[in-house]
Amino acid sequence: DPQRTAFLLRKQWTLYSVTPLYRFSDARLRDYARLLSAFIAAEKQKGLAVEVGVELDIKVSVSSLPDLKGSDQDQAAILVQLSSRSAASSKNSEEKLIWSGWFCCVSGDDLSENVPEEFTCLPLFLANGGESYTSIVGSWFQKTFDCCFRRLAISPLNLSWMAAMWTGCKVDKTASAMELVFSVPRLPQPLNISYAIHPEDAKALWDTVQKTPGEITQEEVDVFMDCLYSHFHRHFKIHLSATKLVKVSTAIASAHCDGIIKFLQSQYLTGVLMLLTELAISQIQ
Amino acid sequence: HLATSLPLPSERDHLRPRIDLIAFMIDIKSKYSLKNVEASLAHVDANFFLGKVCFLVTGVGRVNYCSVEMNAIWKLGEVYCSPVLFCELELEGIRVATAQRLLRMLRICAGHVPGVSALSFGSLMRHSADD
């Protein structure tokens, strides 16, 4: 149901890989919200709180997103949200969402098939909001479920896969340009090269490269990228293949090598999550 | 002797000493370096591939900077019957160890180690890599 997951689109999510959670139960979400809320309050007392100035009353909600899974074996996604209400004003004042984070697993059979009973596999974690809140929520989960969070970086190799895969996707409305950003190494001043390609040209190129619809091989991705690189070299005499691909933006989604993703189409949300789940699982193993 | 690509300039051919070992360096962070090595391989006489060529892959410390697929490199080693060595240039210990390793290989390729030929050593290295 696209409406229910619409709030996940067009936001910048920072990616983490999470090891399986020990003795996590999706029947106890209300309890977890209460415990997390108490933990945050305690951290605030210790002076580790985040907002200077206004005293914020943080409300925690933990819920399940049953639509976000790949196969029936996947654990349904779990959403954690922190909202604030200014303690000074009355109960009627608006609640403002200040931080969101969600755990998910899309087609993570590789991992879930190999863990003992008491463990829950939710290898991908996405966070939006202040880094300090991410750290507090992360610590609570790590302490409570004996799991480990690690930033998920995306290699240039994986980014090129995303560029090829997402270019091939059909979009209804006029798609935005495909943009690739490269970082040039070993220069005294950092230099980024942005290469924008008309989405129809990119799709036309990909369609000539891809042999079997629905299947992508490493060779096809290489040919696709090489064509883009040669085209650029012909015009600018710069070998993009000697630089580092750091960001890929298409109409479907945009991804940055530091492990930052933005979903732009609800239709392809699960597809992108499947790819990210795979990356998270390989980082864990 | 260091070169960014092959073939070497022909002007200095008569001054050049005999070449005993060619180490092709591939930077895993640069697709361009792989393409460059592939193009240079075409200029190497077939006799060198009897134990006098090796591939040195650098930049392997940081998995997340990978721009070259490992399968492509293994395939290169297989097709050209030459060993693939790994090195992280930024770490002094590994740099020194790799340099020593290359030096030992060079001694064998130059015929300075009695009883061991470049060809026998090369096939020894390849079989141990398969394990």
CSV table of C-alpha atoms in Angstrom, one decimal:
chain,number,residue,atom,x,y,z
A,1,ASP,CA,0.0,0.0,0.0
A,2,PRO,CA,1.9,3.1,-1.2
A,3,GLN,CA,0.1,5.5,1.0
A,4,ARG,CA,1.4,3.9,4.2
A,5,THR,CA,5.0,4.0,3.1
A,6,ALA,CA,4.8,7.4,1.4
A,7,PHE,CA,6.4,9.1,4.4
A,8,LEU,CA,9.6,7.1,3.7
A,9,LEU,CA,10.1,8.8,0.3
A,10,ARG,CA,12.2,11.9,-0.4
A,11,LYS,CA,13.9,11.8,2.9
A,12,GLN,CA,17.6,11.3,3.4
A,13,TRP,CA,18.3,8.0,5.2
A,14,THR,CA,21.7,7.0,6.7
A,15,LEU,CA,22.3,3.3,6.4
A,16,TYR,CA,23.6,0.9,9.0
A,17,SER,CA,24.0,-2.9,9.1
A,18,VAL,CA,22.7,-4.6,12.2
A,19,THR,CA,23.6,-8.0,13.5
A,20,PRO,CA,20.6,-10.3,14.5
A,21,LEU,CA,18.7,-9.2,17.6
A,22,TYR,CA,18.5,-11.5,20.5
A,23,ARG,CA,15.1,-12.2,22.0
A,24,PHE,CA,13.3,-9.5,20.2
A,25,SER,CA,9.5,-9.9,20.0
A,26,ASP,CA,7.2,-7.9,17.8
A,27,ALA,CA,4.5,-8.4,20.4
A,28,ARG,CA,6.3,-6.2,22.9
A,29,LEU,CA,6.6,-3.0,20.8
A,30,ARG,CA,4.7,-0.9,23.3
A,31,ASP,CA,7.0,-2.1,26.1
A,32,TYR,CA,10.1,-1.3,24.0
A,33,ALA,CA,8.8,2.2,23.4
A,34,ARG,CA,8.3,2.7,27.1
A,35,LEU,CA,11.8,1.4,27.9
A,36,LEU,CA,13.5,3.4,25.2
A,37,SER,CA,11.6,6.5,26.4
A,38,ALA,CA,12.9,6.0,29.9
A,39,PHE,CA,16.5,5.5,28.6
A,40,ILE,CA,16.4,8.7,26.6
A,41,ALA,CA,15.1,10.6,29.6
A,42,ALA,CA,18.0,9.1,31.7
A,43,GLU,CA,20.5,10.1,29.1
A,44,LYS,CA,19.1,13.6,29.1
A,45,GLN,CA,19.6,13.8,32.9
A,46,LYS,CA,23.2,12.8,32.4
A,47,GLY,CA,23.6,15.8,30.2
A,48,LEU,CA,23.9,13.8,27.0
A,49,ALA,CA,20.8,15.5,25.5
A,50,VAL,CA,20.8,17.2,22.3
A,51,GLU,CA,18.8,20.3,22.0
A,52,VAL,CA,20.0,23.3,23.8
A,53,GLY,CA,17.5,25.8,25.0
A,54,VAL,CA,13.9,24.6,25.0
A,55,GLU,CA,13.2,21.7,27.3
A,56,LEU,CA,11.9,19.0,25.1
A,57,ASP,CA,9.6,16.2,26.1
A,58,ILE,CA,10.4,13.2,23.9
A,59,LYS,CA,7.7,10.8,23.0
A,60,VAL,CA,8.8,7.4,21.6
A,61,SER,CA,6.7,5.2,19.3
A,62,VAL,CA,7.7,1.8,18.1
A,63,SER,CA,5.5,0.2,15.4
A,64,SER,CA,5.5,-2.4,12.8
A,65,LEU,CA,5.4,-1.9,9.0
A,66,PRO,CA,4.1,-5.1,7.7
A,67,ASP,CA,4.2,-4.1,4.0
A,68,LEU,CA,8.0,-3.8,4.0
A,69,LYS,CA,9.2,-7.3,3.5
A,70,GLY,CA,10.2,-9.4,0.6
A,71,SER,CA,9.3,-13.0,1.3
A,72,ASP,CA,7.1,-14.4,4.1
A,73,GLN,CA,10.2,-15.5,5.9
A,74,ASP,CA,11.3,-11.9,6.4
A,75,GLN,CA,10.6,-10.2,9.6
A,76,ALA,CA,8.2,-7.2,9.2
A,77,ALA,CA,9.9,-3.8,9.3
A,78,ILE,CA,10.0,-2.0,12.7
A,79,LEU,CA,9.7,1.8,12.8
A,80,VAL,CA,10.9,3.9,15.7
A,81,GLN,CA,9.9,7.5,15.9
A,82,LEU,CA,10.8,10.3,18.3
A,83,SER,CA,8.5,13.2,18.5
A,84,SER,CA,8.9,16.3,20.7
A,85,ARG,CA,6.4,18.4,22.4
A,86,SER,CA,7.5,21.6,24.1
A,87,ALA,CA,7.1,20.9,27.8
A,88,ALA,CA,6.3,24.5,28.5
A,89,SER,CA,3.1,24.7,26.5
A,90,SER,CA,0.0,22.7,27.2
A,91,LYS,CA,-0.9,19.2,26.1
A,92,ASN,CA,-2.6,20.6,23.0
A,93,SER,CA,0.5,21.8,21.4
A,94,GLU,CA,1.7,20.1,18.3
A,95,GLU,CA,4.0,17.1,18.3
A,96,LYS,CA,6.9,17.4,16.0
A,97,LEU,CA,8.6,14.4,14.5
A,98,ILE,CA,12.3,14.9,15.3
A,99,TRP,CA,13.9,11.6,14.5
A,100,SER,CA,12.9,8.4,12.6
A,101,GLY,CA,14.6,5.1,12.3
A,102,TRP,CA,13.5,1.8,10.9
A,103,PHE,CA,14.8,-1.8,10.8
A,104,CYS,CA,14.0,-4.0,7.8
A,105,CYS,CA,14.8,-7.1,6.1
A,106,VAL,CA,13.8,-7.7,2.4
A,107,SER,CA,14.6,-11.1,1.0
A,108,GLY,CA,17.2,-11.7,3.7
A,109,ASP,CA,16.8,-15.5,3.6
A,110,ASP,CA,20.6,-15.9,3.4
A,111,LEU,CA,20.9,-14.6,6.9
A,112,SER,CA,17.7,-15.7,8.5
A,113,GLU,CA,18.1,-19.3,7.4
A,114,ASN,CA,21.4,-19.5,9.3
A,115,VAL,CA,20.6,-18.0,12.7
A,116,PRO,CA,19.3,-19.8,15.8
A,117,GLU,CA,15.7,-19.6,16.9
A,118,GLU,CA,16.0,-16.7,19.4
A,119,PHE,CA,17.4,-14.3,16.9
A,120,THR,CA,15.5,-11.9,14.8
A,121,CYS,CA,17.0,-10.8,11.5
A,122,LEU,CA,16.6,-7.2,10.6
A,123,PRO,CA,20.0,-6.5,9.0
A,124,LEU,CA,19.2,-3.0,7.5
A,125,PHE,CA,18.7,0.1,9.6
A,126,LEU,CA,17.9,3.5,8.2
A,127,ALA,CA,18.0,6.7,10.2
A,128,ASN,CA,16.8,10.2,9.6
A,129,GLY,CA,17.4,13.0,12.1
A,130,GLY,CA,20.0,14.2,14.5
A,131,GLU,CA,23.1,12.0,14.8
A,132,SER,CA,23.0,12.2,18.6
A,133,TYR,CA,19.5,10.6,18.7
A,134,THR,CA,20.7,7.9,16.3
A,135,SER,CA,23.5,7.2,18.7
A,136,ILE,CA,21.2,7.1,21.8
A,137,VAL,CA,18.6,4.8,20.1
A,138,GLY,CA,21.4,2.7,18.7
A,139,SER,CA,23.0,2.2,22.2
A,140,TRP,CA,19.6,1.2,23.6
A,141,PHE,CA,19.1,-1.5,21.0
A,142,GLN,CA,22.7,-2.7,21.3
A,143,LYS,CA,22.4,-3.0,25.1
A,144,THR,CA,18.9,-4.6,25.0
A,145,PHE,CA,19.3,-7.0,22.1
A,146,ASP,CA,23.0,-7.6,22.1
A,147,CYS,CA,23.4,-6.5,18.5
A,148,CYS,CA,25.9,-4.4,16.7
A,149,PHE,CA,25.3,-1.4,14.4
A,150,ARG,CA,27.9,-0.4,11.8
A,151,ARG,CA,27.7,2.3,9.2
A,152,LEU,CA,27.0,0.7,5.8
A,153,ALA,CA,29.3,2.1,3.1
A,154,ILE,CA,28.5,1.5,-0.6
A,155,SER,CA,31.5,0.8,-2.9
A,156,PRO,CA,31.8,2.3,-6.4
A,157,LEU,CA,31.2,-1.2,-7.8
A,158,ASN,CA,27.9,-1.4,-6.0
A,159,LEU,CA,27.0,2.1,-7.0
A,160,SER,CA,27.5,1.2,-10.7
A,161,TRP,CA,25.1,-1.7,-10.2
A,162,MET,CA,22.5,0.6,-8.8
A,163,ALA,CA,23.0,3.1,-11.7
A,164,ALA,CA,22.5,0.3,-14.3
A,165,MET,CA,19.6,-1.3,-12.4
A,166,TRP,CA,17.7,1.9,-11.8
A,167,THR,CA,18.2,3.2,-15.3
A,168,GLY,CA,16.4,0.2,-16.6
A,169,CYS,CA,13.3,0.9,-14.4
A,170,LYS,CA,10.2,2.3,-16.1
A,171,VAL,CA,8.9,5.5,-14.7
A,172,ASP,CA,5.5,7.0,-15.5
A,173,LYS,CA,6.1,10.7,-15.3
A,174,THR,CA,8.9,12.6,-16.8
A,175,ALA,CA,12.0,11.2,-15.1
A,176,SER,CA,14.7,13.4,-13.7
A,177,ALA,CA,18.2,13.3,-15.2
A,178,MET,CA,20.5,10.5,-14.2
A,179,GLU,CA,23.4,12.0,-12.3
A,180,LEU,CA,26.7,10.4,-11.5
A,181,VAL,CA,29.2,12.2,-9.2
A,182,PHE,CA,32.9,11.3,-9.2
A,183,SER,CA,35.5,12.3,-6.7
A,184,VAL,CA,39.0,12.9,-8.2
A,185,PRO,CA,41.7,11.4,-6.0
A,186,ARG,CA,45.2,12.7,-5.1
A,187,LEU,CA,44.6,16.4,-5.7
A,188,PRO,CA,45.6,19.2,-3.3
A,189,GLN,CA,42.0,20.5,-3.4
A,190,PRO,CA,39.1,18.1,-3.5
A,191,LEU,CA,37.4,18.1,-6.9
A,192,ASN,CA,34.0,16.5,-7.8
A,193,ILE,CA,32.8,15.9,-11.3
A,194,SER,CA,29.1,15.7,-11.9
A,195,TYR,CA,28.0,13.9,-15.0
A,196,ALA,CA,24.3,14.4,-15.9
A,197,ILE,CA,22.6,12.2,-18.5
A,198,HIS,CA,19.2,12.6,-20.0
A,199,PRO,CA,17.1,9.8,-18.6
A,200,GLU,CA,15.8,8.7,-22.0
A,201,ASP,CA,19.3,8.5,-23.4
A,202,ALA,CA,20.5,6.5,-20.4
A,203,LYS,CA,17.6,4.1,-20.7
A,204,ALA,CA,18.2,3.7,-24.4
A,205,LEU,CA,21.8,2.9,-23.8
A,206,TRP,CA,20.9,0.4,-21.1
A,207,ASP,CA,18.3,-1.3,-23.3
A,208,THR,CA,20.9,-2.0,-26.0
A,209,VAL,CA,23.3,-3.5,-23.4
A,210,GLN,CA,20.9,-5.6,-21.3
A,211,LYS,CA,20.3,-9.0,-23.0
A,212,THR,CA,17.7,-10.6,-20.8
A,213,PRO,CA,15.0,-8.4,-19.3
A,214,GLY,CA,14.8,-8.9,-15.5
A,215,GLU,CA,18.5,-10.2,-15.4
A,216,ILE,CA,21.6,-8.2,-15.0
A,217,THR,CA,25.2,-9.4,-15.3
A,218,GLN,CA,28.4,-7.7,-14.1
A,219,GLU,CA,29.5,-7.7,-17.7
A,220,GLU,CA,26.5,-5.7,-18.8
A,221,VAL,CA,27.0,-3.2,-16.0
A,222,ASP,CA,30.7,-2.8,-17.1
A,223,VAL,CA,29.7,-2.2,-20.7
A,224,PHE,CA,27.1,0.3,-19.7
A,225,MET,CA,29.5,2.3,-17.5
A,226,ASP,CA,32.3,2.0,-20.0
A,227,CYS,CA,30.1,3.6,-22.7
A,228,LEU,CA,29.3,6.5,-20.4
A,229,TYR,CA,33.0,6.8,-19.5
A,230,SER,CA,34.1,6.8,-23.2
A,231,HIS,CA,31.5,9.3,-24.1
A,232,PHE,CA,32.8,11.6,-21.4
A,233,HIS,CA,36.4,11.0,-22.4
A,234,ARG,CA,35.7,11.9,-26.0
A,235,HIS,CA,34.4,15.3,-25.0
A,236,PHE,CA,36.5,16.2,-22.0
A,237,LYS,CA,39.6,14.0,-22.3
A,238,ILE,CA,39.1,12.9,-18.7
A,239,HIS,CA,39.2,9.2,-17.7
A,240,LEU,CA,36.3,8.9,-15.3
A,241,SER,CA,37.4,5.3,-14.7
A,242,ALA,CA,40.4,6.6,-12.8
A,243,THR,CA,38.2,8.5,-10.4
A,244,LYS,CA,35.9,7.3,-7.6
A,245,LEU,CA,32.2,7.1,-8.2
A,246,VAL,CA,30.6,8.5,-5.0
A,247,LYS,CA,27.0,9.2,-5.8
A,248,VAL,CA,24.3,7.9,-8.2
A,249,SER,CA,21.0,9.7,-8.7
A,250,THR,CA,18.1,8.5,-10.8
A,251,ALA,CA,14.4,8.9,-10.8
A,252,ILE,CA,14.1,5.8,-8.6
A,253,ALA,CA,16.5,6.6,-5.9
A,254,SER,CA,19.8,8.3,-5.1
A,255,ALA,CA,22.6,6.7,-3.2
A,256,HIS,CA,25.9,8.0,-1.8
A,257,CYS,CA,29.0,6.0,-1.0
A,258,ASP,CA,29.0,7.1,2.6
A,259,GLY,CA,25.8,5.0,3.0
A,260,ILE,CA,23.1,7.5,2.4
A,261,ILE,CA,20.0,6.7,0.4
A,262,LYS,CA,16.9,8.6,-0.8
A,263,PHE,CA,13.9,6.7,-2.1
A,264,LEU,CA,11.9,8.6,-4.8
A,265,GLN,CA,9.4,6.0,-6.1
A,266,SER,CA,7.2,3.9,-3.9
A,267,GLN,CA,6.8,1.4,-6.7
A,268,TYR,CA,10.4,0.5,-6.5
A,269,LEU,CA,10.9,0.9,-2.7
A,270,THR,CA,11.0,-2.9,-2.0
A,271,GLY,CA,13.4,-3.5,-4.9
A,272,VAL,CA,15.9,-1.0,-3.6
A,273,LEU,CA,15.5,-2.3,-0.1
A,274,MET,CA,16.3,-5.8,-1.4
A,275,LEU,CA,19.6,-4.6,-2.8
A,276,LEU,CA,20.4,-2.7,0.4
A,277,THR,CA,19.5,-5.7,2.6
A,278,GLU,CA,22.0,-7.7,0.5
A,279,LEU,CA,24.7,-5.2,1.1
A,280,ALA,CA,24.0,-5.1,4.8
A,281,ILE,CA,24.1,-8.9,5.1
A,282,SER,CA,27.5,-9.1,3.3
A,283,GLN,CA,28.8,-6.5,5.7
A,284,ILE,CA,27.7,-8.5,8.6
A,285,GLN,CA,29.1,-11.8,7.4
B,1,HIS,CA,62.3,0.4,-13.9
B,2,LEU,CA,58.9,2.0,-13.7
B,3,ALA,CA,56.5,2.6,-16.6
B,4,THR,CA,53.0,3.8,-16.7
B,5,SER,CA,52.1,1.6,-19.7
B,6,LEU,CA,53.6,-0.6,-22.4
B,7,PRO,CA,55.2,-0.7,-24.9
B,8,LEU,CA,58.3,1.0,-23.6
B,9,PRO,CA,59.7,3.7,-25.8
B,10,SER,CA,61.8,2.2,-28.5
B,11,GLU,CA,64.5,4.9,-28.5
B,12,ARG,CA,66.1,3.5,-25.4
B,13,ASP,CA,66.0,-0.2,-26.4
B,14,HIS,CA,69.7,-0.6,-27.0
B,15,LEU,CA,70.5,0.9,-23.5
B,16,ARG,CA,68.0,-1.2,-21.6
B,17,PRO,CA,69.2,-4.2,-19.6
B,18,ARG,CA,67.5,-7.5,-19.8
B,19,ILE,CA,64.1,-7.6,-18.2
B,20,ASP,CA,63.6,-10.5,-15.8
B,21,LEU,CA,60.3,-9.8,-14.2
B,22,ILE,CA,57.3,-7.7,-15.1
B,23,ALA,CA,54.9,-6.7,-12.2
B,24,PHE,CA,51.7,-5.2,-13.5
B,25,MET,CA,50.1,-3.0,-10.8
B,26,ILE,CA,46.4,-2.8,-10.6
B,27,ASP,CA,44.8,-0.3,-8.3
B,28,ILE,CA,41.5,-1.8,-7.1
B,29,LYS,CA,40.2,1.7,-6.7
B,30,SER,CA,40.7,2.6,-10.4
B,31,LYS,CA,38.9,0.8,-13.3
B,32,TYR,CA,41.3,2.7,-15.5
B,33,SER,CA,44.3,1.0,-14.1
B,34,LEU,CA,42.8,-2.4,-15.0
B,35,LYS,CA,42.1,-1.3,-18.5
B,36,ASN,CA,45.6,0.1,-18.8
B,37,VAL,CA,47.2,-3.2,-17.7
B,38,GLU,CA,44.9,-5.1,-20.1
B,39,ALA,CA,46.1,-2.9,-23.0
B,40,SER,CA,49.7,-3.2,-21.9
B,41,LEU,CA,49.6,-7.0,-21.7
B,42,ALA,CA,49.1,-7.2,-25.5
B,43,HIS,CA,52.6,-5.8,-25.9
B,44,VAL,CA,54.4,-8.4,-23.9
B,45,ASP,CA,56.2,-11.2,-25.6
B,46,ALA,CA,54.7,-14.6,-24.9
B,47,ASN,CA,57.9,-15.9,-23.3
B,48,PHE,CA,57.4,-13.7,-20.3
B,49,PHE,CA,54.3,-15.5,-19.3
B,50,LEU,CA,56.4,-18.5,-18.3
B,51,GLY,CA,56.9,-17.3,-14.8
B,52,LYS,CA,58.2,-13.8,-15.4
B,53,VAL,CA,55.0,-11.9,-15.0
B,54,CYS,CA,52.9,-11.2,-11.9
B,55,PHE,CA,50.0,-9.0,-11.1
B,56,LEU,CA,50.2,-6.8,-8.0
B,57,VAL,CA,46.9,-5.6,-6.8
B,58,THR,CA,47.0,-2.5,-4.5
B,59,GLY,CA,44.4,-0.6,-2.5
B,60,VAL,CA,42.9,-3.8,-1.1
B,61,GLY,CA,42.7,-2.6,2.4
B,62,ARG,CA,39.5,-0.6,1.9
B,63,VAL,CA,36.7,-2.9,0.6
B,64,ASN,CA,34.4,0.1,0.2
B,65,TYR,CA,36.5,1.8,-2.3
B,66,CYS,CA,36.4,-1.1,-4.7
B,67,SER,CA,35.9,0.0,-8.3
B,68,VAL,CA,37.2,-3.2,-9.9
B,69,GLU,CA,35.5,-6.6,-9.5
B,70,MET,CA,37.7,-9.3,-8.0
B,71,ASN,CA,36.6,-11.9,-10.5
B,72,ALA,CA,38.0,-9.8,-13.4
B,73,ILE,CA,41.4,-9.9,-11.7
B,74,TRP,CA,41.3,-13.7,-10.9
B,75,LYS,CA,40.4,-14.2,-14.6
B,76,LEU,CA,43.4,-12.1,-15.7
B,77,GLY,CA,45.7,-14.3,-13.5
B,78,GLU,CA,44.2,-17.4,-15.0
B,79,VAL,CA,44.3,-16.3,-18.6
B,80,TYR,CA,47.9,-15.1,-18.4
B,81,CYS,CA,49.0,-18.0,-16.2
B,82,SER,CA,50.6,-15.6,-13.7
B,83,PRO,CA,50.3,-15.2,-10.0
B,84,VAL,CA,48.2,-12.4,-8.3
B,85,LEU,CA,49.7,-10.7,-5.3
B,86,PHE,CA,48.0,-8.3,-3.0
B,87,CYS,CA,49.4,-5.3,-1.3
B,88,GLU,CA,48.2,-2.3,0.7
B,89,LEU,CA,50.7,0.4,-0.3
B,90,GLU,CA,49.8,2.7,2.6
B,91,LEU,CA,50.8,0.3,5.3
B,92,GLU,CA,54.6,0.3,5.7
B,93,GLY,CA,54.8,-3.3,7.0
B,94,ILE,CA,52.9,-4.7,4.1
B,95,ARG,CA,54.8,-2.5,1.6
B,96,VAL,CA,58.1,-3.8,2.8
B,97,ALA,CA,57.0,-7.4,2.9
B,98,THR,CA,55.7,-7.2,-0.6
B,99,ALA,CA,58.9,-5.6,-1.8
B,100,GLN,CA,60.9,-8.4,-0.3
B,101,ARG,CA,58.6,-10.9,-1.9
B,102,LEU,CA,59.1,-9.3,-5.3
B,103,LEU,CA,62.8,-9.2,-4.8
B,104,ARG,CA,62.9,-12.9,-4.1
B,105,MET,CA,60.8,-13.6,-7.2
B,106,LEU,CA,63.2,-11.4,-9.2
B,107,ARG,CA,66.2,-13.4,-8.0
B,108,ILE,CA,64.6,-16.6,-9.2
B,109,CYS,CA,63.5,-15.1,-12.5
B,110,ALA,CA,67.1,-13.7,-13.1
B,111,GLY,CA,68.4,-17.2,-12.6
B,112,HIS,CA,70.3,-16.3,-9.4
B,113,VAL,CA,68.8,-19.2,-7.4
B,114,PRO,CA,70.3,-22.5,-8.5
B,115,GLY,CA,67.9,-25.3,-9.1
B,116,VAL,CA,64.8,-23.1,-9.2
B,117,SER,CA,63.6,-21.8,-12.6
B,118,ALA,CA,61.1,-19.0,-13.1
B,119,LEU,CA,58.7,-21.5,-14.7
B,120,SER,CA,58.8,-24.0,-11.8
B,121,PHE,CA,58.5,-21.2,-9.3
B,122,GLY,CA,55.6,-19.7,-11.2
B,123,SER,CA,53.6,-22.9,-11.3
B,124,LEU,CA,54.3,-23.5,-7.6
B,125,MET,CA,52.9,-20.1,-6.8
B,126,ARG,CA,49.8,-20.7,-8.9
B,127,HIS,CA,49.0,-24.0,-7.4
B,128,SER,CA,49.4,-22.7,-3.8
B,129,ALA,CA,47.0,-19.8,-4.7
B,130,ASP,CA,44.4,-22.4,-5.8
B,131,ASP,CA,44.4,-24.0,-2.4
